Coordinates of C-alpha atoms in Angstrom, one line a residue:
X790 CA 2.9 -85.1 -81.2
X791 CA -0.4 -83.9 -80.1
X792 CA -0.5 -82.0 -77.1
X793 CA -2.0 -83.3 -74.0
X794 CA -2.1 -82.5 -70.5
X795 CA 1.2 -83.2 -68.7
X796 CA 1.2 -83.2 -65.6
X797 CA 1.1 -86.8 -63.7
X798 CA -2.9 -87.3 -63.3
X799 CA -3.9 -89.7 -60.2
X800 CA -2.1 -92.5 -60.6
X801 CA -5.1 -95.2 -61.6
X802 CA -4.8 -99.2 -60.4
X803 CA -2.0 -101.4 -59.5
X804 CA 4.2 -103.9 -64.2
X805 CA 7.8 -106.2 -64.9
X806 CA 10.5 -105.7 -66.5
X807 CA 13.5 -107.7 -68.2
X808 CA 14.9 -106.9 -71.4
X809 CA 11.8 -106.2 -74.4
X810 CA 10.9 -109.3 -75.9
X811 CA 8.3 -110.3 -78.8
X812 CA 7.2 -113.9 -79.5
X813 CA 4.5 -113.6 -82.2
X814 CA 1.1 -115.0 -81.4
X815 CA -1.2 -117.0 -83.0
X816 CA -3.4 -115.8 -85.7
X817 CA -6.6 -114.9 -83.8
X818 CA -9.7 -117.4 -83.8
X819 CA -12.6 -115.3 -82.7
X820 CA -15.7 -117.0 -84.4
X821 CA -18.8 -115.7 -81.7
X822 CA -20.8 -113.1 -83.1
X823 CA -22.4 -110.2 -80.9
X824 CA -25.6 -112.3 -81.0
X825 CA -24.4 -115.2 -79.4
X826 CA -22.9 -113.6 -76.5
X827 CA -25.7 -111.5 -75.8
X828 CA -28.6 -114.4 -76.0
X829 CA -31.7 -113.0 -74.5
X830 CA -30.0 -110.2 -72.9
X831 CA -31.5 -106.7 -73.8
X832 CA -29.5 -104.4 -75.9
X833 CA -28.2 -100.8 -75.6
X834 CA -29.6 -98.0 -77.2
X835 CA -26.9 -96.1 -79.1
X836 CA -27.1 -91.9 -79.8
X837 CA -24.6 -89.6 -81.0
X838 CA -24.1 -86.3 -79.8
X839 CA -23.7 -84.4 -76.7
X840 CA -26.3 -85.1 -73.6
X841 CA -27.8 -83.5 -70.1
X842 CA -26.7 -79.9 -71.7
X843 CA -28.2 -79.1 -67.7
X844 CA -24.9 -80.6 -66.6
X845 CA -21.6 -79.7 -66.2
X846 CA -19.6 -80.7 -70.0
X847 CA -17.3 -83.3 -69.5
X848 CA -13.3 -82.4 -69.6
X849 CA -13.0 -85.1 -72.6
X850 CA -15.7 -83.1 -74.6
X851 CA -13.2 -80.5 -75.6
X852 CA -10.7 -83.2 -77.1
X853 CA -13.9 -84.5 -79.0
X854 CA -15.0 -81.0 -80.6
X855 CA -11.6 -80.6 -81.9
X856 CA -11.0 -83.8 -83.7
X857 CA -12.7 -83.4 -86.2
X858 CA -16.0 -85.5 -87.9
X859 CA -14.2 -88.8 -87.7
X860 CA -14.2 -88.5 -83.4
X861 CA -17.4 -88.3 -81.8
X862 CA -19.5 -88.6 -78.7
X863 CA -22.0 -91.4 -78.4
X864 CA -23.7 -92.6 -75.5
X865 CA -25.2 -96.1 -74.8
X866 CA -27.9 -96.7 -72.8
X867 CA -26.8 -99.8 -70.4
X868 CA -30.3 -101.9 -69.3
X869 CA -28.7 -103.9 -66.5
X870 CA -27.3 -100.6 -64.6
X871 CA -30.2 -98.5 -66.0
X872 CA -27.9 -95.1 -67.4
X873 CA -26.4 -93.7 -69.8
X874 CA -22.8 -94.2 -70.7
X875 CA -20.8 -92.2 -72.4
X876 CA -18.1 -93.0 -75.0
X877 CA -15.1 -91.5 -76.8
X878 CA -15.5 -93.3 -80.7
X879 CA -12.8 -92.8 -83.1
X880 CA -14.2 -93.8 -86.4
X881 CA -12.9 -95.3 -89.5
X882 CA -13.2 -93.7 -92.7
X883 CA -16.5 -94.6 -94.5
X884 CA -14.9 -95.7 -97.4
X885 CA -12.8 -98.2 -96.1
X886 CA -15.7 -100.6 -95.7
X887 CA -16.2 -102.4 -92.4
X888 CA -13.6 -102.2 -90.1
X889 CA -12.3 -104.1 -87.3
X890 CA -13.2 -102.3 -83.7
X891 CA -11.1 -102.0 -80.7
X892 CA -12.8 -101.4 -77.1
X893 CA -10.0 -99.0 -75.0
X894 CA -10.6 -99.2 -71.5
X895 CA -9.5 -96.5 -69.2
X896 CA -8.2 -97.1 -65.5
X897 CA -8.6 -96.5 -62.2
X898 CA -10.3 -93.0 -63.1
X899 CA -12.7 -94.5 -65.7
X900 CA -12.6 -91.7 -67.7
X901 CA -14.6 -89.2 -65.3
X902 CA -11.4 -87.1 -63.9
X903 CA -8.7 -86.0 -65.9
X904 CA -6.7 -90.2 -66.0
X905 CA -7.9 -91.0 -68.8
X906 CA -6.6 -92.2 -72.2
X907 CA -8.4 -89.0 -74.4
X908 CA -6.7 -86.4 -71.9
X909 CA -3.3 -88.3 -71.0
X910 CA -1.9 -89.5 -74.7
X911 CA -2.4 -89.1 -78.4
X912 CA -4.6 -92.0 -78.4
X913 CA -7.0 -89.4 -81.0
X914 CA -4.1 -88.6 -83.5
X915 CA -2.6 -92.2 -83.1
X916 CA -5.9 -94.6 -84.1
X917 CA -7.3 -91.9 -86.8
X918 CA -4.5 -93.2 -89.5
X919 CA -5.3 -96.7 -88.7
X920 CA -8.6 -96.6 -89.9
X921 CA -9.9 -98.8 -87.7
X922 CA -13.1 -97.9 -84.5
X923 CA -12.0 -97.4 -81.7
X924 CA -14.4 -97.2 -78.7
X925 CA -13.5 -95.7 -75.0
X926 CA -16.0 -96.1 -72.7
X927 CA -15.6 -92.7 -70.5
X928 CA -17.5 -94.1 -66.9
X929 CA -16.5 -96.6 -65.2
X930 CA -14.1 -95.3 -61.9
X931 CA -13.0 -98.0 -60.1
X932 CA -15.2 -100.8 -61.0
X933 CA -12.9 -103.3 -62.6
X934 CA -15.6 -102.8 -65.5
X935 CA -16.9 -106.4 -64.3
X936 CA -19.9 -107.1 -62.6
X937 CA -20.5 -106.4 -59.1
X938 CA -22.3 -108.7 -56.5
X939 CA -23.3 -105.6 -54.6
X940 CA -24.6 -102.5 -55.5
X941 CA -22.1 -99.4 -54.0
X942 CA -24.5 -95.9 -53.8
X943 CA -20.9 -94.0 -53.7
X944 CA -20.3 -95.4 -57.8
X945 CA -23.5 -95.0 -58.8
X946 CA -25.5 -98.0 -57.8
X947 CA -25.4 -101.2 -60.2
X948 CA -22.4 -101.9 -61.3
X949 CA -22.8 -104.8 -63.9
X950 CA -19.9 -103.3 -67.0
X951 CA -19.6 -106.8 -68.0
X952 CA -22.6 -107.3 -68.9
X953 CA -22.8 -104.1 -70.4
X954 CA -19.8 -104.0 -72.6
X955 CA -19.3 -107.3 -73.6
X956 CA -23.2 -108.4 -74.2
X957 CA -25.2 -105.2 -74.2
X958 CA -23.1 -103.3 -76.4
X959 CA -20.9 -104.9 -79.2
X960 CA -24.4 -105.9 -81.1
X961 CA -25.9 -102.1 -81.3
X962 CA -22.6 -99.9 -81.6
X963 CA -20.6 -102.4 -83.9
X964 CA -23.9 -101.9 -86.6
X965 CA -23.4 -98.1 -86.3
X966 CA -19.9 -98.0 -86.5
X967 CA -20.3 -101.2 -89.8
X968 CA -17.9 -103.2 -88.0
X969 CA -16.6 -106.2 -89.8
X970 CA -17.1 -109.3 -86.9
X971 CA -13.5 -108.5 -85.6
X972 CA -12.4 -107.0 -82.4
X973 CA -9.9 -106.4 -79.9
X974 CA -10.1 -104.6 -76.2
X975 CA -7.3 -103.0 -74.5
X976 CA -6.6 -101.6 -70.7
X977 CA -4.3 -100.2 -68.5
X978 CA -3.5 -100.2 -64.6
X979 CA -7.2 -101.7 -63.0
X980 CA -8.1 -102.7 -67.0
X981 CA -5.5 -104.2 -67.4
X982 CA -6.8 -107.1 -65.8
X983 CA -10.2 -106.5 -67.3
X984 CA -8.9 -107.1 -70.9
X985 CA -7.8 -110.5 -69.8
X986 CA -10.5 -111.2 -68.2
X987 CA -13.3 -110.7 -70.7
X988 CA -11.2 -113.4 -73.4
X989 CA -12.0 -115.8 -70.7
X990 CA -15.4 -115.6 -69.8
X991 CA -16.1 -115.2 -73.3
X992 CA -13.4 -117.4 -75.4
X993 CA -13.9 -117.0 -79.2
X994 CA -15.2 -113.0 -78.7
X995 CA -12.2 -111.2 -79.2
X996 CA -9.2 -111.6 -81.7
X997 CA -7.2 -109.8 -79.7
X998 CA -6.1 -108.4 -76.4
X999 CA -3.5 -106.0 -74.7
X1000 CA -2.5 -105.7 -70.7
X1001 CA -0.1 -102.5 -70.2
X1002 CA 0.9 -103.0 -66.4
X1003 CA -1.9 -104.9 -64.8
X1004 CA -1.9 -107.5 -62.4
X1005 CA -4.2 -110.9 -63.8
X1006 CA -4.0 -112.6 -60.4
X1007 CA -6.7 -111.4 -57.7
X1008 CA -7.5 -113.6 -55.5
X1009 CA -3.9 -114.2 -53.9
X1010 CA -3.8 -112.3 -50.7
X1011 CA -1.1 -109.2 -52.0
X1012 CA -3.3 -108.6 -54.9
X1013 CA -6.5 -108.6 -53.1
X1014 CA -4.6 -106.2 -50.9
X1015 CA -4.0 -104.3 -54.6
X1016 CA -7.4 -104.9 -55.2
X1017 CA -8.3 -102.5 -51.6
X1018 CA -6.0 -100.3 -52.1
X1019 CA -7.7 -99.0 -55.8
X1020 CA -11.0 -99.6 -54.7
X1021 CA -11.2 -97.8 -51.3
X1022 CA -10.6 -94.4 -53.6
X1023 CA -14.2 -95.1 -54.6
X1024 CA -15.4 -96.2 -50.9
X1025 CA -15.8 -99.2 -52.1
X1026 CA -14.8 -102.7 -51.5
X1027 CA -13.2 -106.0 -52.8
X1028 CA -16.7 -107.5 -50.7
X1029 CA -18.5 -105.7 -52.5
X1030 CA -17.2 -106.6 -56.3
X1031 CA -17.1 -110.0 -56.0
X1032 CA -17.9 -111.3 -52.5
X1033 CA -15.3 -113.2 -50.4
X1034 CA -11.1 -113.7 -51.3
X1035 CA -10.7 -117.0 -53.0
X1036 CA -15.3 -117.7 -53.1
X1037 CA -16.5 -118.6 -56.2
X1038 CA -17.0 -115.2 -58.0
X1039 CA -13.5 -113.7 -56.9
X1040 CA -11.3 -116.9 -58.4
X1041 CA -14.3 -116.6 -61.8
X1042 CA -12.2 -113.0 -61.9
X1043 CA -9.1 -114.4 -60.9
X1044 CA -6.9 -113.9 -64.6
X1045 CA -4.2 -115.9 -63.4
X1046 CA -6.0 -118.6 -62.7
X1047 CA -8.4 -118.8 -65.7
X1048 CA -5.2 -117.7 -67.8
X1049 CA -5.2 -121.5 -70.5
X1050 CA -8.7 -119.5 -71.6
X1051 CA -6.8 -116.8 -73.4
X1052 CA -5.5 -120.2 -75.8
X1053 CA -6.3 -118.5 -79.5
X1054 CA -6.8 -114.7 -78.5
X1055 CA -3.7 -112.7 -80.3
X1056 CA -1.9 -111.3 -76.9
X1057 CA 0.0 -108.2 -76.3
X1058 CA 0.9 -108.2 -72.6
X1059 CA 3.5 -105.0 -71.2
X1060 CA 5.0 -103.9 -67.9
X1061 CA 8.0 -102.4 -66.2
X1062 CA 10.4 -102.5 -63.2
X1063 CA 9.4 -99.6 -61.5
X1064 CA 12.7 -97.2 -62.0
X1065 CA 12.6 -94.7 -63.9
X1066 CA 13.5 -94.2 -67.6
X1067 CA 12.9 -91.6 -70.4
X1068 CA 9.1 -90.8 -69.7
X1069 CA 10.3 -90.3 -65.9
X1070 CA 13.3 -87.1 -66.7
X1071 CA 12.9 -84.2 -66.4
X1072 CA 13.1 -83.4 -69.7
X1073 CA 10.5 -85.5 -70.7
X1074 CA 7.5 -84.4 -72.3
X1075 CA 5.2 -85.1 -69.6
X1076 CA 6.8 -82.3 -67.8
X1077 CA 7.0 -79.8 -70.6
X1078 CA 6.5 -76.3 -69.9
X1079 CA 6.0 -76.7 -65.7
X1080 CA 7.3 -74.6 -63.5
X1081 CA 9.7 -75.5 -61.0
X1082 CA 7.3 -76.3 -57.6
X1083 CA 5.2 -78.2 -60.1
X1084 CA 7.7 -80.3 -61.7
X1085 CA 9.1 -81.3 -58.7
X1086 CA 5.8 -82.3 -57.4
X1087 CA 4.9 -84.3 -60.7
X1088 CA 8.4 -86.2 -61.2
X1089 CA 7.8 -87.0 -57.4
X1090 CA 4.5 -88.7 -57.7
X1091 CA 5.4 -90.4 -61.1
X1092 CA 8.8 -91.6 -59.9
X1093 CA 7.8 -92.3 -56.4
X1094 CA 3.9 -93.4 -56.7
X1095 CA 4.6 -94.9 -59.9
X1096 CA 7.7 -96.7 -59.2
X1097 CA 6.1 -98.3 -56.4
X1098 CA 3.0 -99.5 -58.1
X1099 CA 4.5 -100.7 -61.4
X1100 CA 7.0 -102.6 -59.1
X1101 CA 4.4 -104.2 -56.9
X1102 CA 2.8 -106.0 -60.0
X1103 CA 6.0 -107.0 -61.7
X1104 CA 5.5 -110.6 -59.5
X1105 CA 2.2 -110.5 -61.1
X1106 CA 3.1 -110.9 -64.6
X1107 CA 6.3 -112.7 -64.3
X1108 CA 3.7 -115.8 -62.9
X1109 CA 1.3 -114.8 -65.7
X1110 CA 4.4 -115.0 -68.3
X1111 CA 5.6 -118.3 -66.5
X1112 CA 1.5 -120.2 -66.6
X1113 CA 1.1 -119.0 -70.4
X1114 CA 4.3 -120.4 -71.5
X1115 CA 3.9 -123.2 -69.4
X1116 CA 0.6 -124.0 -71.5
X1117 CA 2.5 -123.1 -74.5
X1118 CA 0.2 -119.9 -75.2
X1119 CA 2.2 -117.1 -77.2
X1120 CA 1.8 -114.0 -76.6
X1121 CA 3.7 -110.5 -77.4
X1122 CA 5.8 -109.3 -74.5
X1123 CA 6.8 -105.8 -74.0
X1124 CA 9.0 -106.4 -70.8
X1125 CA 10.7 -102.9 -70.4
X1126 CA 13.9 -102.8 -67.7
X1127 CA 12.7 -98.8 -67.0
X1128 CA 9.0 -97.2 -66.5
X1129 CA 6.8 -96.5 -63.5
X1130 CA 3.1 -96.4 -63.9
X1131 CA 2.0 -93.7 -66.3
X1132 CA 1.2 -92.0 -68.9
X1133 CA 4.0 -92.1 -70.8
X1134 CA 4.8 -95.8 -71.0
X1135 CA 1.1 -96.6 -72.1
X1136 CA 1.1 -93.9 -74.9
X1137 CA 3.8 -96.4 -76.0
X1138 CA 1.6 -99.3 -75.6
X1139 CA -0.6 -97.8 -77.9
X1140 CA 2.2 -98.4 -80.6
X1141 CA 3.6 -101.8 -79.1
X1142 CA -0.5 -103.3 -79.4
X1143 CA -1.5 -102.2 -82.6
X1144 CA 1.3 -104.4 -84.4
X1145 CA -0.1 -107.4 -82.3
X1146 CA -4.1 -105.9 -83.4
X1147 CA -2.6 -105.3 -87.1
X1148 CA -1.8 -108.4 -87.7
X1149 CA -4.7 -110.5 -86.0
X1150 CA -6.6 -108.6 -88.1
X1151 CA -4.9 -109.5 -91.1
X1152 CA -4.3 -105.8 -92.1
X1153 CA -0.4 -106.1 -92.4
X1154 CA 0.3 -105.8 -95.8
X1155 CA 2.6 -109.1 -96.8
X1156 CA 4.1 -108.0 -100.1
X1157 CA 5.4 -104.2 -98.2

């Protein structure tokens, strides 16, 4: 296993757990191009490489330089929000033809800090056998990735990653990277509701999508409460994202609500109880090699923090379980009895997804 840094980084956003269960999903029937979803919309510019040398370098940037040729560092310009974005892009071998890509959002953090999916798991060593792209958008702290009806000075000013990520950049980056028209996007914690929530707004876009420990309702009043809690760590507000609890833009993000749009996107949805299992001991690999003031501290906030937070969505996705089968949409459940919110139990999610991705993508191999 490739090593990566153990100690329990700020927990990100605000799963359930019963015993695991898979129901397979449909075959995915994503048929809108880049194109169409972007209409008139202006496009990103793509570069690869390293930028603002002036700058301090990134923490990610490390974990890119020593991946290999196949990992790189691209950046997209976003028109609506007027920067530069940075990404994390595992690449497919160029043989293989084109490939399928997967967007990999990161939490809370958005990839600025140390919470993020390049620094926390093996998400590098894991994708580059699959031979398949895999983009991480490495901005993004506490936005929701959706787009904003307020601009917040303390994030950056616009915050439209909506628009950015579903019409700005698929078109652009998918020609670099010789995608193949398929695609899947995946979150955790805070993006874990995102990667619901992008199916819906844009229904034929994706084959596939994963949740790890999200919550898809937001417009209830505990997980608007959810919705303050993540946000004020960015001085920022639910207001601000999408105006007034249960207005017109806050129930257009509202996952639960909108949830009979996800009919035909391939589903992988996860969570846990909130007690703690084998990423949680103190023999776990998380806590490898601390000393004895540390590990307490980090099985504390893991078990604790994490316990707390994983609990506190289980109601969420035991009512998104209940509306999807309810409208008879299948999905792939991964409904662990142990697991708090971290790193550990998405690293697993990595491996629990990709057989839901695999096969919307028709890359299982039926005669093995």
């Amino acid at each position: 296993m490739k090593v990566f840094r153990r100690i329990a980084a700020p927990i990100a956003a605000l799963g359930i757990a019963l015993s695991a269960i898979t129901t397979p999903a449909a075959a995915g029937t994503a048929d809108l191009t880049p194109e169409q979803v972007a209409g008139d919309t202006q496009l990103s510019t793509i570069t690869e490489g390293a930028k603002y040398p002036e700058e301090p370098a990134p923490r990610w940037r490390a974990y890119v330089n020593a991946s290999g040729d196949r990992v790189k560092e691209m950046w997209a310009y976003s028109p609506s929000m007027d920067r530069d974005v940075p990404m994390v892009v595992i690449t497919a071998e160029e043989s293989a033809g084109p490939r399928p890509v997967i967007y990999l959002l990161n939490g809370g953090d958005g990839g600025e800090g140390n919470a993020n999916w390049v620094m926390q798991t093996d998400v590098i060593d894991f994708y580059l056998d699959k031979n398949v792209n895999v983009v991480i958008p490495m901005e993004g702290k506490f936005s929701y990735y959706t787009d904003w009806v307020e601009e917040n000075a303390a994030l950056g000013g616009k915050q439209m990653w909506e628009t950015f990520l579903v019409k700005e950049l698929p078109g652009p980056l998918e020609a670099e990277l010789n995608g193949d028209g398929q695609r899947a996007i995946a979150g955790m914690s805070m993006s874990a509701t995102t990667s619901l929530l992008f199916p819906q707004h844009f229904p034929g876009f994706y084959d596939a999508a994963a949740s790890f420990s999200g919550c898809a309702a937001t417009s209830q009043i505990l997980p608007w409460e959810y919705l303050k809690l993540t946000l004020d760590r960015g001085n920022a507000t639910p207001e601000q994202m999408w105006g007034p609890r249960g207005g017109q833009v806050n129930v257009y993000n509202d996952a639960l609500i909108n949830s009979d749009k996800l009919r035909g996107t391939d589903l992988y949805i996860s969570n846990a109880s909130g007690l703690s299992g084998e990423w949680e001991s103190a023999g776990s690999p998380r806590f490898e090699g601390l000393e004895q003031p540390v590990l307490s501290l980090a099985m504390t906030e893991t078990i604790v923090t994490g316990g707390i937070i994983e609990a506190a969505t289980n109601k969420c996705t035991h009512d998104l379980k209940a509306k999807l089968d309810r409208s008879g949409i299948p999905a792939d459940w991964n409904l662990r009895p142990t697991g708090t919110h971290s790193w550990g139990w998405w690293q697993n999610d990595l491996r629990g997804s990709w057989e839901t991705f695999e096969r919307s993508f028709g890359l299982v191999d039926e005669s093995a």
